[in-house]
CSV table of C-alpha atoms and ligand atoms in Angstrom, one decimal:
chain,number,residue,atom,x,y,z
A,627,UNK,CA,93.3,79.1,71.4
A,628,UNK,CA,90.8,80.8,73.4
A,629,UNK,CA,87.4,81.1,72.1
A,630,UNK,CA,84.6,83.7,72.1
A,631,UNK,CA,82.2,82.8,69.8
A,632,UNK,CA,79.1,82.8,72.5
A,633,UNK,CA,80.0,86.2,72.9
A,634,UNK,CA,79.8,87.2,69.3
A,635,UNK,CA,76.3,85.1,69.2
A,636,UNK,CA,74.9,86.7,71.8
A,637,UNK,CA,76.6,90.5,70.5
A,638,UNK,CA,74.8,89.7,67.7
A,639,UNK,CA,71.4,88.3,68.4
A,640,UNK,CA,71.3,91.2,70.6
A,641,UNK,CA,71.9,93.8,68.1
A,642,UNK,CA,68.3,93.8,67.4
A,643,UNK,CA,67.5,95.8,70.6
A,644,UNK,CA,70.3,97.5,71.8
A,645,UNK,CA,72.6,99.1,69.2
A,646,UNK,CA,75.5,97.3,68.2
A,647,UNK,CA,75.2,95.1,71.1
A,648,UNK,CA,76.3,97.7,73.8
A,649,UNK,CA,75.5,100.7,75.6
A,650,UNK,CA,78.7,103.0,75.2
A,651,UNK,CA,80.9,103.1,72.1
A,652,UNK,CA,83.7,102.7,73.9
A,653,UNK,CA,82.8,99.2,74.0
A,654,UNK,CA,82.3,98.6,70.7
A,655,UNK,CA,85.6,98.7,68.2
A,656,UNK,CA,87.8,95.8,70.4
A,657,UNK,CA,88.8,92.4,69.0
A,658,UNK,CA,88.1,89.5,68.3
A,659,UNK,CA,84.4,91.9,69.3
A,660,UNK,CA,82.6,93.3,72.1
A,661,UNK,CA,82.3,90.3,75.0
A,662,UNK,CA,79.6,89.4,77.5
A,663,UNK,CA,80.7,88.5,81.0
A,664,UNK,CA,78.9,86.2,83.7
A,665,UNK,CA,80.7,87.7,86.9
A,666,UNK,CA,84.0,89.2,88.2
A,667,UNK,CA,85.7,87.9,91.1
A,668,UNK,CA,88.4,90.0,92.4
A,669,UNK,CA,91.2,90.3,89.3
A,670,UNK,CA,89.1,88.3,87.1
A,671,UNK,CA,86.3,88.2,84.5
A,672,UNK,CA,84.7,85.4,83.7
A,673,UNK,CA,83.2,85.1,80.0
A,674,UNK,CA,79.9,83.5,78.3
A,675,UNK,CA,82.9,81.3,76.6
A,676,UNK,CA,84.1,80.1,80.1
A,677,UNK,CA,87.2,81.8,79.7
A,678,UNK,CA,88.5,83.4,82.8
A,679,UNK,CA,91.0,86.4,82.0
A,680,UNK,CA,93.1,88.5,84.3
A,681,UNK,CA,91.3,92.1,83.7
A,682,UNK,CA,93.2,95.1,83.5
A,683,UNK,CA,90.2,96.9,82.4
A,684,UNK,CA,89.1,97.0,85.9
A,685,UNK,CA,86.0,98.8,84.4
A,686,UNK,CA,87.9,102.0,82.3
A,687,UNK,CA,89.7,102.5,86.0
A,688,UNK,CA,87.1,102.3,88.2
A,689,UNK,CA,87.6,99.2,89.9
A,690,UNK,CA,90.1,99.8,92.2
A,691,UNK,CA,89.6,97.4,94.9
A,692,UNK,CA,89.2,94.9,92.4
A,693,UNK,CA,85.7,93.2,91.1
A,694,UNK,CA,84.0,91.9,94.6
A,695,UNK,CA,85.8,93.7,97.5
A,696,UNK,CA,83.6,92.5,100.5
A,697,UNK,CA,83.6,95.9,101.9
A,698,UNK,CA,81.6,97.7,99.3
A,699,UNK,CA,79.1,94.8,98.7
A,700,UNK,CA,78.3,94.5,102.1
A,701,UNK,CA,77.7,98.3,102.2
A,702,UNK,CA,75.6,98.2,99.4
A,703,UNK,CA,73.6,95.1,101.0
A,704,UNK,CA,73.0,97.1,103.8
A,705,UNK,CA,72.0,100.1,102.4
A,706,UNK,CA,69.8,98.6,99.9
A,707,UNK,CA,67.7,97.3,102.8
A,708,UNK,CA,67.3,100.8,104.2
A,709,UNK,CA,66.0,102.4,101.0
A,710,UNK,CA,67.2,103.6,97.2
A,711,UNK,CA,66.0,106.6,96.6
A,712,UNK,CA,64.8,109.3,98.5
A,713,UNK,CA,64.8,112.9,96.6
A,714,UNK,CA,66.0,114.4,99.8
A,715,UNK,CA,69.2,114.0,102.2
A,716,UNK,CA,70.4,111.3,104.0
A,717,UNK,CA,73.3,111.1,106.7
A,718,UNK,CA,75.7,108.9,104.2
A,719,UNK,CA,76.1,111.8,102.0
A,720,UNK,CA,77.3,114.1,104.3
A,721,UNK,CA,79.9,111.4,105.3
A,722,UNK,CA,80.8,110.9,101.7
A,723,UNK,CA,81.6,114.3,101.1
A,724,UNK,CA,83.4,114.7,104.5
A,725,UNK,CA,85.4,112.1,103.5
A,726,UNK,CA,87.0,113.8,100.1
A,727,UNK,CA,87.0,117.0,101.8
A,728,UNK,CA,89.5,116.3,104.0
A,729,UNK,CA,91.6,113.5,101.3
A,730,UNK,CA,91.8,116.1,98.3
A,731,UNK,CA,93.6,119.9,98.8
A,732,UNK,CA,91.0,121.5,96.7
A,733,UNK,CA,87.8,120.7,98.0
A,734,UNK,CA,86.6,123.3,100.2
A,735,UNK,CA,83.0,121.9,99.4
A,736,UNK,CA,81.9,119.7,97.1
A,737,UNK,CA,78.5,118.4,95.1
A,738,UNK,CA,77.8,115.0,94.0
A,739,UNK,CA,76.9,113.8,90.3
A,740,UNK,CA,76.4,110.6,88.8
A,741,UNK,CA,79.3,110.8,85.7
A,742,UNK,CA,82.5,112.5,84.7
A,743,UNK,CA,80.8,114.0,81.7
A,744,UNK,CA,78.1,115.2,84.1
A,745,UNK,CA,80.3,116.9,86.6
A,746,UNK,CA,82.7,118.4,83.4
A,747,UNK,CA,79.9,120.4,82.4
A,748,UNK,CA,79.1,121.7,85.9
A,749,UNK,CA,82.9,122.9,86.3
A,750,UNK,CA,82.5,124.7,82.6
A,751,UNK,CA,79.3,126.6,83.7
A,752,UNK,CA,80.2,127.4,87.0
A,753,UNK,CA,83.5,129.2,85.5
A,754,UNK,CA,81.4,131.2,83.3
A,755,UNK,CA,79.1,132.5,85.6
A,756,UNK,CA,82.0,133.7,87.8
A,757,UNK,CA,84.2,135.0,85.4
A,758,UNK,CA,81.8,136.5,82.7
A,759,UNK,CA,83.6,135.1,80.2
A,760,UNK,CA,82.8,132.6,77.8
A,761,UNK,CA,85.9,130.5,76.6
A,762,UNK,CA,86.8,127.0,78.0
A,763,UNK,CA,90.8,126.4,77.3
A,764,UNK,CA,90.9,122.6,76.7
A,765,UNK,CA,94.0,120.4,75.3
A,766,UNK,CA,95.1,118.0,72.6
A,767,UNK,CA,94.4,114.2,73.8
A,768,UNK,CA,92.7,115.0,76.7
A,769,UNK,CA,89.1,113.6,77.3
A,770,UNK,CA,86.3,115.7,79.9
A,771,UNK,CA,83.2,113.5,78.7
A,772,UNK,CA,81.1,113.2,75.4
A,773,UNK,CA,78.4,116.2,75.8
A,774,UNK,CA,78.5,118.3,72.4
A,775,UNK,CA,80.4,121.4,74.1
A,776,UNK,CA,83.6,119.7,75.0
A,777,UNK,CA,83.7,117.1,73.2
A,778,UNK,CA,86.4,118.6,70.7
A,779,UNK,CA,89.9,117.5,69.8
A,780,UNK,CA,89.9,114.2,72.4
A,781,UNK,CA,91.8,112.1,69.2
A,782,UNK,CA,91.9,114.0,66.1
A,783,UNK,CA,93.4,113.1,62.8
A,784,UNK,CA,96.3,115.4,62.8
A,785,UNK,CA,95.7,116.0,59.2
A,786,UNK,CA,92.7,118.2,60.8
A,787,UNK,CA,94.4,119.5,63.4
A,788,UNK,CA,96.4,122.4,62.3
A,789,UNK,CA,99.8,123.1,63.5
A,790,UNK,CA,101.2,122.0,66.9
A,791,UNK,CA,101.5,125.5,68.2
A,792,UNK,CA,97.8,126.2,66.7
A,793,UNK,CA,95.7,123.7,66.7
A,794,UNK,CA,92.2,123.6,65.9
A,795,UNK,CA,89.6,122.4,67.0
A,796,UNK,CA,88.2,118.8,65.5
A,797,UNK,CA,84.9,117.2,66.6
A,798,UNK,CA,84.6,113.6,68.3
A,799,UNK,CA,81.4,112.6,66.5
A,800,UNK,CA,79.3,113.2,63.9
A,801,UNK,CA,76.4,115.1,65.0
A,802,UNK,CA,78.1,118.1,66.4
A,803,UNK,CA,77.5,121.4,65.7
A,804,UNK,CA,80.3,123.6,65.0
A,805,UNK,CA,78.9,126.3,66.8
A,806,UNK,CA,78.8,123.8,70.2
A,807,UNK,CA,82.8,124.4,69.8
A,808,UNK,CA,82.5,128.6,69.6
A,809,UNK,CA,83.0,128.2,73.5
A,810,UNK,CA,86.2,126.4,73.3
A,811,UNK,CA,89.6,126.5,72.0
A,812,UNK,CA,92.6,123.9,72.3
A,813,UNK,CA,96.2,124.1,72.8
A,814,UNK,CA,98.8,121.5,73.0
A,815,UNK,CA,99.6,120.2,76.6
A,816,UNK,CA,102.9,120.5,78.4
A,817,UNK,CA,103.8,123.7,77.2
A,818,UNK,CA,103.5,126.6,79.3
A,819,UNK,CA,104.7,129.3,76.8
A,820,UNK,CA,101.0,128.3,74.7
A,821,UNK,CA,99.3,128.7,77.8
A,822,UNK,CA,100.7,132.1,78.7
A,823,UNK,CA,100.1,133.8,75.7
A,824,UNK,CA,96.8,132.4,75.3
A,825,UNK,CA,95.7,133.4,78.8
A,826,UNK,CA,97.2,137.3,78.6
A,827,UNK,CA,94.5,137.8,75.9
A,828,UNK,CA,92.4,138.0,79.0
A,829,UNK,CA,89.1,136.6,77.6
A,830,UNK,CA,89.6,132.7,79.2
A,831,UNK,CA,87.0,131.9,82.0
A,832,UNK,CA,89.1,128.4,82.7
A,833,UNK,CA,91.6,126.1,81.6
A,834,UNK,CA,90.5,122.2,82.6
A,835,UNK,CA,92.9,119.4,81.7
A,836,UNK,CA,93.6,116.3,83.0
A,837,UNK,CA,97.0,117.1,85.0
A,838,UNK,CA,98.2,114.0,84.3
A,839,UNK,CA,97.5,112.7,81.0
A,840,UNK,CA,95.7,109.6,81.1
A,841,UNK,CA,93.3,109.5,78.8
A,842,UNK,CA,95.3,109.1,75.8
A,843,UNK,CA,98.8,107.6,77.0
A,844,UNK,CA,100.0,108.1,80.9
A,845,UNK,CA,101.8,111.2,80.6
A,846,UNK,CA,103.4,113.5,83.4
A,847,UNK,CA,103.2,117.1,83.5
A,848,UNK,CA,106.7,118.3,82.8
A,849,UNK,CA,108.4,119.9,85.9
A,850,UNK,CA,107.3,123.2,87.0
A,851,UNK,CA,104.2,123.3,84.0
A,852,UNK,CA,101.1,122.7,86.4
A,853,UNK,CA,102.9,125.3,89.0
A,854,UNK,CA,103.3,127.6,85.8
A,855,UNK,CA,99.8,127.2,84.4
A,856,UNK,CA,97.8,128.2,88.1
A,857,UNK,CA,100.3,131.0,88.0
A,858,UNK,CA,99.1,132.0,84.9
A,859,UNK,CA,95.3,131.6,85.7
A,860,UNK,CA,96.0,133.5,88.9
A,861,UNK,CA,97.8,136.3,87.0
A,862,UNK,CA,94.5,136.4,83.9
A,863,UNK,CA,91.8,135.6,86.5
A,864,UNK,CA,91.3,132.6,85.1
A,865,UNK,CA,90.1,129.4,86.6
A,866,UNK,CA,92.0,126.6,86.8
A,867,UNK,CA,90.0,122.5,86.8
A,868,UNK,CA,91.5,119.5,87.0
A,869,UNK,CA,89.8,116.6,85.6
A,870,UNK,CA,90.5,114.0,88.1
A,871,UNK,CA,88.6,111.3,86.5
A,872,UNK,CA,91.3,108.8,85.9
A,873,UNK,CA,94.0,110.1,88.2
A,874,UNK,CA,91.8,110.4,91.1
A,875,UNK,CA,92.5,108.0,93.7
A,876,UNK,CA,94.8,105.8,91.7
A,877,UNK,CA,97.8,108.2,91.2
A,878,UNK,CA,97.6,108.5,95.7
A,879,UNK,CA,94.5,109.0,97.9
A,880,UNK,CA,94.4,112.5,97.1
A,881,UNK,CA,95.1,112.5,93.1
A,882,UNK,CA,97.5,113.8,90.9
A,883,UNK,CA,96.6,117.3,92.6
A,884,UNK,CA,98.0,115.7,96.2
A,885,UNK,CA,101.0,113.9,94.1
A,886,UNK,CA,101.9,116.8,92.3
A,887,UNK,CA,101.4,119.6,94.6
A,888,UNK,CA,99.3,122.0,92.3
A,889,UNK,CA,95.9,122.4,94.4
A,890,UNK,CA,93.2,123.8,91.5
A,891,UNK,CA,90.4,126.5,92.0
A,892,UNK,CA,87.8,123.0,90.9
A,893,UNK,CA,88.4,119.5,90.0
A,894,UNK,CA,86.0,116.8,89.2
A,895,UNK,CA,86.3,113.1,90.2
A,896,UNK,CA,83.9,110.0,88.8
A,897,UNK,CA,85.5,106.3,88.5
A,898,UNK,CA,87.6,104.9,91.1
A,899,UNK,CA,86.1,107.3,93.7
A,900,UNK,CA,83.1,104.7,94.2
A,901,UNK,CA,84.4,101.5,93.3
A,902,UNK,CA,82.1,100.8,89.7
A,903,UNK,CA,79.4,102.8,91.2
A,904,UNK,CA,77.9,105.5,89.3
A,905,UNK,CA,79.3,108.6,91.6
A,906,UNK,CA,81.0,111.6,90.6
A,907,UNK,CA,82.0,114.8,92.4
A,908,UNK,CA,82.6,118.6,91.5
A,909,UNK,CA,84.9,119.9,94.4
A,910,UNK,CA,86.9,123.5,94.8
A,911,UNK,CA,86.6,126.6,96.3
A,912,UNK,CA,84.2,127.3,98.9
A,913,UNK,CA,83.1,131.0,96.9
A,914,UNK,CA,82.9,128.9,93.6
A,915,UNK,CA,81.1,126.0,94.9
A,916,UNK,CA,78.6,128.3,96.7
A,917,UNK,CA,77.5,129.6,93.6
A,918,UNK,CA,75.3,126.5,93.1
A,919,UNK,CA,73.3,127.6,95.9
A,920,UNK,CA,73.6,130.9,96.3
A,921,UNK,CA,74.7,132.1,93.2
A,922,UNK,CA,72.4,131.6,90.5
A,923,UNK,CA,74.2,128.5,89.0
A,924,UNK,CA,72.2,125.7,88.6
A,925,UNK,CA,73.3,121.9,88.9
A,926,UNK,CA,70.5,119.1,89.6
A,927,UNK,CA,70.1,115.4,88.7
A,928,UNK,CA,67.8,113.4,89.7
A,929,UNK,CA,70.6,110.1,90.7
A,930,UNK,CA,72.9,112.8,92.5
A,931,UNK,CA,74.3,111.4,96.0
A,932,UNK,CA,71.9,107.9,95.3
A,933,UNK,CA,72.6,106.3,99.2
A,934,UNK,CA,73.5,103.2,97.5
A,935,UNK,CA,76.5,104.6,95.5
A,936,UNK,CA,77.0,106.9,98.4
A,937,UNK,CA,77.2,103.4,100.4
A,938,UNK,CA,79.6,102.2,98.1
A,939,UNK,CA,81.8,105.3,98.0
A,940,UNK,CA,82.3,105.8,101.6
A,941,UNK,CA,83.2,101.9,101.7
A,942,UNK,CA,85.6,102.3,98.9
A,943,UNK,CA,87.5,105.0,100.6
A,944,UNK,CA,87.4,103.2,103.6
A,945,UNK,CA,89.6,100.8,101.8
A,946,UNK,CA,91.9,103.0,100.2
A,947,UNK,CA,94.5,103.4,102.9
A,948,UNK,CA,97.7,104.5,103.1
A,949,UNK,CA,98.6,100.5,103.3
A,950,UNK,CA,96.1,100.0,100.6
A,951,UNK,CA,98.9,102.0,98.3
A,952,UNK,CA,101.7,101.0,99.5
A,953,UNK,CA,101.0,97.2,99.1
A,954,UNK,CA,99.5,97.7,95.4
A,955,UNK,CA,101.9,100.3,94.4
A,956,UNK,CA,104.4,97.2,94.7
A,957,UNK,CA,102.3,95.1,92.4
A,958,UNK,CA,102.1,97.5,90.2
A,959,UNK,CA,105.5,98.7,89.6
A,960,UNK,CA,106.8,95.0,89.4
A,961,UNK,CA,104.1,94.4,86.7
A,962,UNK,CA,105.1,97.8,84.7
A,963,UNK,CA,108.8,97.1,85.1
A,964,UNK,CA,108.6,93.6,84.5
A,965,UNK,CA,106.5,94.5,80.8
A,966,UNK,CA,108.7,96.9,80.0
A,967,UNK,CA,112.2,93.8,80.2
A,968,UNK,CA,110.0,91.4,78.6
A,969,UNK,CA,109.2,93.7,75.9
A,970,UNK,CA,113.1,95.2,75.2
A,971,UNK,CA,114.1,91.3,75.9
A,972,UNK,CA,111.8,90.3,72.8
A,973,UNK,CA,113.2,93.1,71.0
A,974,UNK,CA,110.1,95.1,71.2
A,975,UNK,CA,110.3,98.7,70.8
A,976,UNK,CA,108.2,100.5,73.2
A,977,UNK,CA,107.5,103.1,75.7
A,978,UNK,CA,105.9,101.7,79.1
A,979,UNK,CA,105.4,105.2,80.7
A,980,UNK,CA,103.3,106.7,83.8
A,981,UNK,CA,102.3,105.5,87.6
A,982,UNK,CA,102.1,102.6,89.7
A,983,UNK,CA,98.6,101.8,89.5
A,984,UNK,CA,98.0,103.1,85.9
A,985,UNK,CA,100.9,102.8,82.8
A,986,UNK,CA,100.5,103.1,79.1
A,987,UNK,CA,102.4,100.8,77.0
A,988,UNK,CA,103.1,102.3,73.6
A,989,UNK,CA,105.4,100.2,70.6
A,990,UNK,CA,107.5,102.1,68.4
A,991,UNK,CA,108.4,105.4,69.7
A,992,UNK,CA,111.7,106.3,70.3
A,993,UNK,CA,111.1,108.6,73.6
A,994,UNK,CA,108.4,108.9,75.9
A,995,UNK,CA,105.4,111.0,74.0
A,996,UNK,CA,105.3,114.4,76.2
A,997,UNK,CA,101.6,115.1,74.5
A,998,UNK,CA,99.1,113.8,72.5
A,999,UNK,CA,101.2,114.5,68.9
A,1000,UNK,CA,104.1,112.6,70.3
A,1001,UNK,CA,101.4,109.8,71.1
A,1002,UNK,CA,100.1,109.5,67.2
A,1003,UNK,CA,103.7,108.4,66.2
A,1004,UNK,CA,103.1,105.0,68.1
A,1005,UNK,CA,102.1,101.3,66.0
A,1006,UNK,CA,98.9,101.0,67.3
A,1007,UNK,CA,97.8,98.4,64.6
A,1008,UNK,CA,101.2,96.7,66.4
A,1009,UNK,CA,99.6,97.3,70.0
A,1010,UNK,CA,96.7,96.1,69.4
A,1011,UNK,CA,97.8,93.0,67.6
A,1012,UNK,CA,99.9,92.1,71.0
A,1013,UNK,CA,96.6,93.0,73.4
A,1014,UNK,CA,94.5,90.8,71.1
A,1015,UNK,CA,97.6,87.8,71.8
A,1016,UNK,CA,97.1,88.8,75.4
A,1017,UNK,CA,93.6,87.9,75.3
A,1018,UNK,CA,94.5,84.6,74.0
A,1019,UNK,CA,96.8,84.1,76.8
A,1020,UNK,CA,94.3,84.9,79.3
A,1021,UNK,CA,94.9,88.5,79.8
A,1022,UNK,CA,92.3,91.6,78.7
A,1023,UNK,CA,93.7,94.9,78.4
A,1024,UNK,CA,92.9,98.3,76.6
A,1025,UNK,CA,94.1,98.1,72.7
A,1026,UNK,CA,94.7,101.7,73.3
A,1027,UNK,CA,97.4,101.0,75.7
A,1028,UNK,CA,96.4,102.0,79.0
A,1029,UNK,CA,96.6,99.3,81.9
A,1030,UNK,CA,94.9,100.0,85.4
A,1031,UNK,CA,95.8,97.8,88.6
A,1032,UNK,CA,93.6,97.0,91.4
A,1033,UNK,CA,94.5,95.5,95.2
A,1034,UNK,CA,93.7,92.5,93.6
A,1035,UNK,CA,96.1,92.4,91.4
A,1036,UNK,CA,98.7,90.5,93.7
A,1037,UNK,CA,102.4,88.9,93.3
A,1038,UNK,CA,100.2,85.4,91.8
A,1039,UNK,CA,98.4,87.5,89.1
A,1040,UNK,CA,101.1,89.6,88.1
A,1041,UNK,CA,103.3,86.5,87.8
A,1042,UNK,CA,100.6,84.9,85.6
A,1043,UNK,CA,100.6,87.9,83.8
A,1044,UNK,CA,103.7,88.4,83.3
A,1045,UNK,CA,104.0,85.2,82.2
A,1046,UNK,CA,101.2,86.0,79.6
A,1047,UNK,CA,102.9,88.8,78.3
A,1048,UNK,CA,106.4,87.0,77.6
A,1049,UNK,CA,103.9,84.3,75.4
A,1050,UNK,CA,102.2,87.4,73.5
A,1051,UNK,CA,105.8,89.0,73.1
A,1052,UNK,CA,107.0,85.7,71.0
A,1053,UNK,CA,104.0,85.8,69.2
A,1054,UNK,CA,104.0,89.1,67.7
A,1055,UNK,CA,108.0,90.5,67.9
A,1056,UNK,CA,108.3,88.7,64.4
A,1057,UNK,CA,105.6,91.1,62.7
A,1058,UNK,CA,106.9,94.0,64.4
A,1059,UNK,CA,109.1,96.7,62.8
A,1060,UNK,CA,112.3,97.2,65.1
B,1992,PLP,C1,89.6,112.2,82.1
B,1992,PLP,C2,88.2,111.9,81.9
B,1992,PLP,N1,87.3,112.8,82.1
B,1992,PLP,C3,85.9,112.6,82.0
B,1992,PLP,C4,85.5,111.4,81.7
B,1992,PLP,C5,84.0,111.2,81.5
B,1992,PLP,O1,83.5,110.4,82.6
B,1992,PLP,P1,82.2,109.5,82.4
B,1992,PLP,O2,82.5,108.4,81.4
B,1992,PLP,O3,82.0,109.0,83.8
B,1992,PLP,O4,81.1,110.4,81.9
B,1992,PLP,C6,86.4,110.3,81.4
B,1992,PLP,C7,85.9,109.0,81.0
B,1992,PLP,O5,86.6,108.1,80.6
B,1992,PLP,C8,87.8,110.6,81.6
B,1992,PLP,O6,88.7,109.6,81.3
């Protein structure tokens, strides 16, 4: 049995000055509790408790190169040395930006942010400003940061949630006010006909959803719905935003936009575009984006286009080549496919859906889940019994389901893995309902 009790100590002596022990809730509800790590060392972590684990964290999907890829450290090294901060311009970020111009179809121009939530609002603003209209079209499931005005409808209970083909809107913390929702409304994903009739009421400034659903589950869009939505924005003059924040750079080198051929009017991009560092990037049209500086839209921030994180961004494309994708898109469909046999071998019902270097493993569903109602059918009290089992085999991963995979996640680790998941299997197929 692996143990973490020096990370529950130290969790808990820390309590006293920082809240709970960490700094975003998202760390906070995992078993056995929240743990503290020494260092990371390309696929691994390595605990207080001296445990090492295979992490398939990989920091909420940003570590896609792994936890020490030479490249971006010595990047950072070297920029460190030439400065941190200078409230001005420097030559890195116009190489940055060059660089996901030309990789992603919509990014005429771009700006720089420091966080997914950051850049979400930006998108939201900049839509209302050029359409004069006030209402944000967001979906079921799907997650564009924690700021008040968006924050809406990202899990709800579905006793809250009104019917499927009119749902309503449920905050995602206490603390909201309901009139911080008045310029939103929801609709289920995956189904155009919602989308259509709630566009032709003419009044929708833009519709932002993550085009592949990754947030909750690892959904595709169902053929012909993302070609069908821009139709329908282009048809209401509405705008249309992908949230690339998960799907960027992991689903191909030029997101889910490049993979599924749907180029958006704006999309925003944070996590694996920077390797861990604390970049994100607003990116569309060149009439919409000129609105920041021409247009009376205001975006500032006083970390935007750091030279350090621009450092390690620049480096961090510079690793994510065409081979870079090939090589760990093998990896990762023998560790997806090889989870998904071990789990129907152990007579495990589940659903291991989505991409090569991001699935979603859900037990007890019948069918793949299309949205985020299908989704709340799974066991997750069964899940995340098996992911804690993981951890005591030596492997961390999401109780919610979701599994990222770095370059460093080679044939060795996914063996070990694999191996890992077989053990966990055993231990929990006799407490599951088939
Ligand atoms: C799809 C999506 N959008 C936006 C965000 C917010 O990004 P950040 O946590 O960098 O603010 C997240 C974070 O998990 C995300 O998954």
């Amino acid at each position: 049995m692996l143990k973490f009790e020096e990370s529950a100590r130290i969790i808990a002596a820390e309590s006293q000055y920082v809240s709970g022990g960490v700094n975003s809730n998202f760390r906070l509800g995992m078993s056995p509790g929240p743990l503290v790590f020494t260092h990371g060392e390309g696929a691994y972590l390595h605990d207080v408790d001296g445990n090492k684990l295979i992490d398939y964290y990989c920091g909420m999907g940003a570590m896609v190169l792994g936890h020490t890829p030479p490249g971006v450290q010595a990047a950072v090294k070297s920029q460190v040395d030439k400065g941190i901060l200078f409230a001005g311009q420097a030559p890195i970020e116009y190489e940055a930006a060059r660089i996901i111009c030309e990789r992603i179809p919509s990014a005429e121009r771009l700006r720089f942010g420091s966080s997914g939530s950051e850049v979400a609002q930006a998108a939201m603003r900049v839509s209302r400003a050029a359409t004069g209209r006030q209402t944000i079209v967001k979906f079921e499931g799907h997650y564009h940061g924690w700021f008040d005005n968006v924050l809406w409808s990202t899990a709800p209970a579905l006793a809250d949630a009104g019917p499927a083909d009119a749902p309503v809107l449920v905050a995602g913390s206490k603390g909201q006010a309901r009139a911080d929702g008045d310029g939103l409304d929801v609709l289920q994903w995956n189904d155009l006909a919602a989308v259509e009739a709630r566009l032709a009421r003419g009044d929708v400034a833009a519709i932002m959803m993550e085009a592949a659903m990754c947030n909750q589950g690892a959904i595709a869009p169902m053929p012909g719905y993302l070609e069908g939505v821009q139709a329908a924005c282009r048809k209401h003059g509405t705008i249309l935003i992908f949230d690339e924040v998960i799907t960027g750079f992991r689903l191909g080198a030029s997101g889910a936009q490049g993979r599924f051929n749907v180029t958006p009017d704006l999309s925003i991009f944070a996590k694996a575009i920077a390797n861990g560092f604390p970049v994100a990037a607003i990116v569309g049209r060149a009439d919409l984006m000129d609105m920041f500086s021409t247009g009376g839209v205001l975006h500032g921030g006083t970390f935007n286009s750091q030279p350090v994180a621009m450092a390690a961004m620049v480096a961090t494309q510079q690793g994510l080549t065409p081979e870079h994708y090939e090589r760990t898109s093998v990896y990762g469909v023998r560790l997806r496919d090889g989870i998904r046999d071990i789990l129907a071998q152990a007579g495990i019902k589940a659903q291991v859906t989505g991409f090569e270097l991001m699935f979603h493993v859900a037990f007890g569903l019948d069918a793949p889940a299309r949205n985020y109602r299908d989704l709340t059918k799974a066991d997750k009290a069964g899940y995340s019994r098996f992911s804690q089992a993981l951890l005591q085999h030596g492997v961390r991963v999401l109780e919610r389901g979701a599994w990222f995979v770095s370059s460093e996640h080679n044939d060795a680790v996914v063996d070990k893995t694999l191996e890992a998941v077989r053990a966990a299997a055993k231990d929990v197929a006799p407490s599951l309902a088939t």
